[in-house]
XYZ file of C-alpha atoms in Angstrom:
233
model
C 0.000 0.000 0.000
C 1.501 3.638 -1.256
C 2.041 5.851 2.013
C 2.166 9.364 2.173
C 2.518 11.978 -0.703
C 4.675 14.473 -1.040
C 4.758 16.631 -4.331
C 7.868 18.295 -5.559
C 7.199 21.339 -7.489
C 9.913 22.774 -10.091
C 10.627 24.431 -13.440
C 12.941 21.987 -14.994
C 13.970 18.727 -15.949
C 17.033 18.165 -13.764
C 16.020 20.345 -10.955
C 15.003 17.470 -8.872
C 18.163 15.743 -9.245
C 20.235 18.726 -8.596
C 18.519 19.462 -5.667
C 16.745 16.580 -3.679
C 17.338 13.151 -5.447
C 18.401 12.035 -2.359
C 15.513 13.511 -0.013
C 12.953 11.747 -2.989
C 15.243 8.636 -2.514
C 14.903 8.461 0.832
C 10.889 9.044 1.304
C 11.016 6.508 -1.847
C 12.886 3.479 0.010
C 10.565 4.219 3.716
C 7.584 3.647 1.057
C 6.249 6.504 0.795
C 5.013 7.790 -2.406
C 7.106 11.593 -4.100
C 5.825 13.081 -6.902
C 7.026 15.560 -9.428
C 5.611 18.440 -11.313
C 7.556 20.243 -13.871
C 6.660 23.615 -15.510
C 8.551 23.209 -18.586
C 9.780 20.468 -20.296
C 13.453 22.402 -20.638
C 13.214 22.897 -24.162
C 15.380 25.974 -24.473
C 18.530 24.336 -22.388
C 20.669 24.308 -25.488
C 23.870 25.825 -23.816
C 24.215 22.847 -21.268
C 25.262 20.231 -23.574
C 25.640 18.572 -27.109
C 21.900 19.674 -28.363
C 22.364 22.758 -30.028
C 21.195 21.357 -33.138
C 18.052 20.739 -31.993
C 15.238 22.178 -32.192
C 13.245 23.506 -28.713
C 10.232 20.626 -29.712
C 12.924 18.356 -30.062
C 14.912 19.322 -26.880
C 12.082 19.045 -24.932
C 11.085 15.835 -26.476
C 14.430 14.510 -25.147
C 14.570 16.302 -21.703
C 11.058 14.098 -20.911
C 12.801 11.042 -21.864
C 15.672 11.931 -19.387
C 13.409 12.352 -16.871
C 11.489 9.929 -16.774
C 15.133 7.594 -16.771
C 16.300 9.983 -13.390
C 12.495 9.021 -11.773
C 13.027 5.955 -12.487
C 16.269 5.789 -10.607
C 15.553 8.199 -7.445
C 11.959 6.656 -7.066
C 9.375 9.043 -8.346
C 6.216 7.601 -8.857
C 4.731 10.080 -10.903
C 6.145 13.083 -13.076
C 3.813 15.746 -15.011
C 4.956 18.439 -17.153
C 2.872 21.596 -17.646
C 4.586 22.327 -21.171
C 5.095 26.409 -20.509
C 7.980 27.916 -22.108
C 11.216 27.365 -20.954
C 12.682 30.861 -19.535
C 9.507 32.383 -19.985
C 7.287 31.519 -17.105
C 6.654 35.132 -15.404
C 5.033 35.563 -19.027
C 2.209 33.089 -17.915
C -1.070 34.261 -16.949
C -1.197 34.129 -13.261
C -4.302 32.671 -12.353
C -4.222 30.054 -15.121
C -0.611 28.903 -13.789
C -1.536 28.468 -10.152
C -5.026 26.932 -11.350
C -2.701 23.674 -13.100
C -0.466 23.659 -9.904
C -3.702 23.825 -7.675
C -5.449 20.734 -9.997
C -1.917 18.439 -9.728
C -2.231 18.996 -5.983
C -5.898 17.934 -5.828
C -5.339 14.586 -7.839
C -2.377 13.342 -5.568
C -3.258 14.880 -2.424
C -0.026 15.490 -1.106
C 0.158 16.213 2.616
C 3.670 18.208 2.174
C 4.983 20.197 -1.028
C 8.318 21.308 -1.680
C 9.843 24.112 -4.140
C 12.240 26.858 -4.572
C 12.545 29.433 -2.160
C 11.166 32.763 -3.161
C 14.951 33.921 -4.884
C 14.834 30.986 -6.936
C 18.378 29.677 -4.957
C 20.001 31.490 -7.735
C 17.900 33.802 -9.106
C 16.598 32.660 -12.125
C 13.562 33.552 -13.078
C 11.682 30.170 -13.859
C 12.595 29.174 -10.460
C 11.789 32.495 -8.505
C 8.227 32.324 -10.578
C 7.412 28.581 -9.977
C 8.439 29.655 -6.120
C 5.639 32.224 -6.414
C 3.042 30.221 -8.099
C 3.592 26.851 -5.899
C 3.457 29.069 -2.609
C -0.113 30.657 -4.258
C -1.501 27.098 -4.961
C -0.509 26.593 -1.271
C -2.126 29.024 0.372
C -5.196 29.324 -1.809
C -7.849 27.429 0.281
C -8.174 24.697 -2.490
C -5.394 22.308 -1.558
C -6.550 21.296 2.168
C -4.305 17.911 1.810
C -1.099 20.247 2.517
C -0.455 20.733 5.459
C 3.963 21.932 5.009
C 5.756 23.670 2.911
C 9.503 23.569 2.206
C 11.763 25.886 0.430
C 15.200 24.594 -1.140
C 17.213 26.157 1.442
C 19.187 29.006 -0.049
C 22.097 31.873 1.225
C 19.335 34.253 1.303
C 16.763 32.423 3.369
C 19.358 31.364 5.573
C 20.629 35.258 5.629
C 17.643 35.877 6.421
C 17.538 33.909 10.174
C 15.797 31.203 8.378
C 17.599 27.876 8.854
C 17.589 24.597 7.515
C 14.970 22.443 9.402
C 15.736 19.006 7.412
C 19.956 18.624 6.022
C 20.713 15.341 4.416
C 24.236 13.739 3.986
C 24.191 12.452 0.376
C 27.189 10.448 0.417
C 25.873 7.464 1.037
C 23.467 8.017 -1.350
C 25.918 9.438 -4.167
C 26.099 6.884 -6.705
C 22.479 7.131 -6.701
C 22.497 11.302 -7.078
C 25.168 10.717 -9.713
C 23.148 8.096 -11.941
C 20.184 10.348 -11.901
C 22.473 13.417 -12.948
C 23.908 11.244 -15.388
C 20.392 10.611 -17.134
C 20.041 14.626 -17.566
C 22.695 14.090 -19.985
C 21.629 16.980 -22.384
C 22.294 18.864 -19.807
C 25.626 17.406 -18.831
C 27.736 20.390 -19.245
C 25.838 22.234 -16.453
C 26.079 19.280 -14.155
C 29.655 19.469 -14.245
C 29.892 22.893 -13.856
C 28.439 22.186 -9.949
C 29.056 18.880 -9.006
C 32.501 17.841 -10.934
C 32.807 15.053 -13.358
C 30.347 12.961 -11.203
C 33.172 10.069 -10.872
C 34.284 11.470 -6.544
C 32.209 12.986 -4.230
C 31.739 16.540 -4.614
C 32.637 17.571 -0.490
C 31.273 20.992 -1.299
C 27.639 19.939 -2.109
C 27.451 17.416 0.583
C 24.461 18.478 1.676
C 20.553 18.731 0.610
C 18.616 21.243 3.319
C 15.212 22.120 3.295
C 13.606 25.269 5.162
C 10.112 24.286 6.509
C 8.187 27.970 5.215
C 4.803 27.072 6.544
C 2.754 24.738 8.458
C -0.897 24.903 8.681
C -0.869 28.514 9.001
C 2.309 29.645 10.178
C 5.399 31.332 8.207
C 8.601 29.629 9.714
C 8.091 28.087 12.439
C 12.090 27.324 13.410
C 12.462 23.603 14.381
C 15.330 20.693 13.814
C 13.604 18.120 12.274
C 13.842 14.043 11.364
C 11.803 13.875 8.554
C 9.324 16.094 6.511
C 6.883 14.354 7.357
C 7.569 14.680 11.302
C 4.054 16.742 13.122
C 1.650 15.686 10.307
C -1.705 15.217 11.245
């Protein structure tokens, strides 16, 4: 029998990977049940590896393919794409974007949703805009199943005074991280840029930490915790 949901919400193919294959892995192996939605499909990632010559159907085309191999190898169960432009999604109509986030989170009922915090962890403005519209969906009165939030810990939130309530140690799960990774392979470039050639383990990203944003009404409410799951009702 499928446990508990938890919905990961994110702009990209590869975002997942990058930033919590080993948190998905994890809920994954205790039986619970992570799924993934994905604004774009990635289509205009051209820069990040040997694609250029294709075009941004095609691209996208292949970045599905990839990820579906990297779910298949951290454990998602399910993984939708909403199709919106790649590098365009502050372009969308608002209420139409958090309407499709808002009808994902109805059909799997997830008690706990994670994202990017609102500065995107780097800025960019897919993820600062997918930040915006998964924290809407949130907090609209139409998704009573969640009852947490996380951001994707970042230098700002942290800044901020607003710590990491969940940090994992993905060592022992890097040869998992780095298979996944290595399924983005369009993207491969990019992948080495931050983690290295994927072959040792990359001491300076050691760590995937989550801020818990809200819970059932509160902004930050500052706690160490075991699991993301931990004070569900």
């Amino acid at each position: 029998m499928m446990g508990r949901t938890a919905a990961f919400i994110f702009a990209h193919p590869d975002d997942e990977s990058f930033l919590c294959a080993c948190l998905i892995k994890q809920l994954a192996e205790n039986g619970e049940n992570p799924v993934l939605l994905l604004a774009t499909r990635g289509d205009a990632g051209k820069k990040n590896g040997d694609v250029a010559h294709l075009t941004n159907e095609e691209l996208g085309t292949l970045r599905e393919q990839e990820m579906a191999a990297a779910a298949n190898i951290i454990g998602i169960s399910k993984v939708e794409h909403l199709g919106y432009p790649d590098g365009k999604l502050k372009e969308v109509e608002e209420n139409e974007f958090v309407g499709r986030v808002v009808d994902f989170i109805q059909e799997h009922q997830p008690q706990v949703v994670v994202t990017f915090p609102e500065d995107g962890g780097n800025f960019h403005p897919d993820h600062m805009t997918i930040s915006k519209i998964a924290t809407s969906a949130v907090l609209s009165g139409r998704c009573p199943s969640v009852q947490k939030l996380y951001y994707i810990a970042s230098s700002t939130l942290q800044e901020s005074g607003h710590h990491p309530s969940i940090t994992l140690d993905t060592e022992p799960y890097w040869s998992m991280k780095a298979e996944a990774l290595r399924a983005h392979q369009s993207q491969i470039y990019a992948i080495q840029r931050y983690f290295g050639d994927l072959e040792s383990f990359p001491e300076n990203r050691r760590y995937e930490s989550f801020v818990l944003a809200w819970e059932r009404g509160a902004w930050y409410p500052a706690r160490l915790e075991q699991s993301i799951y931990d004070g569900i009702i």
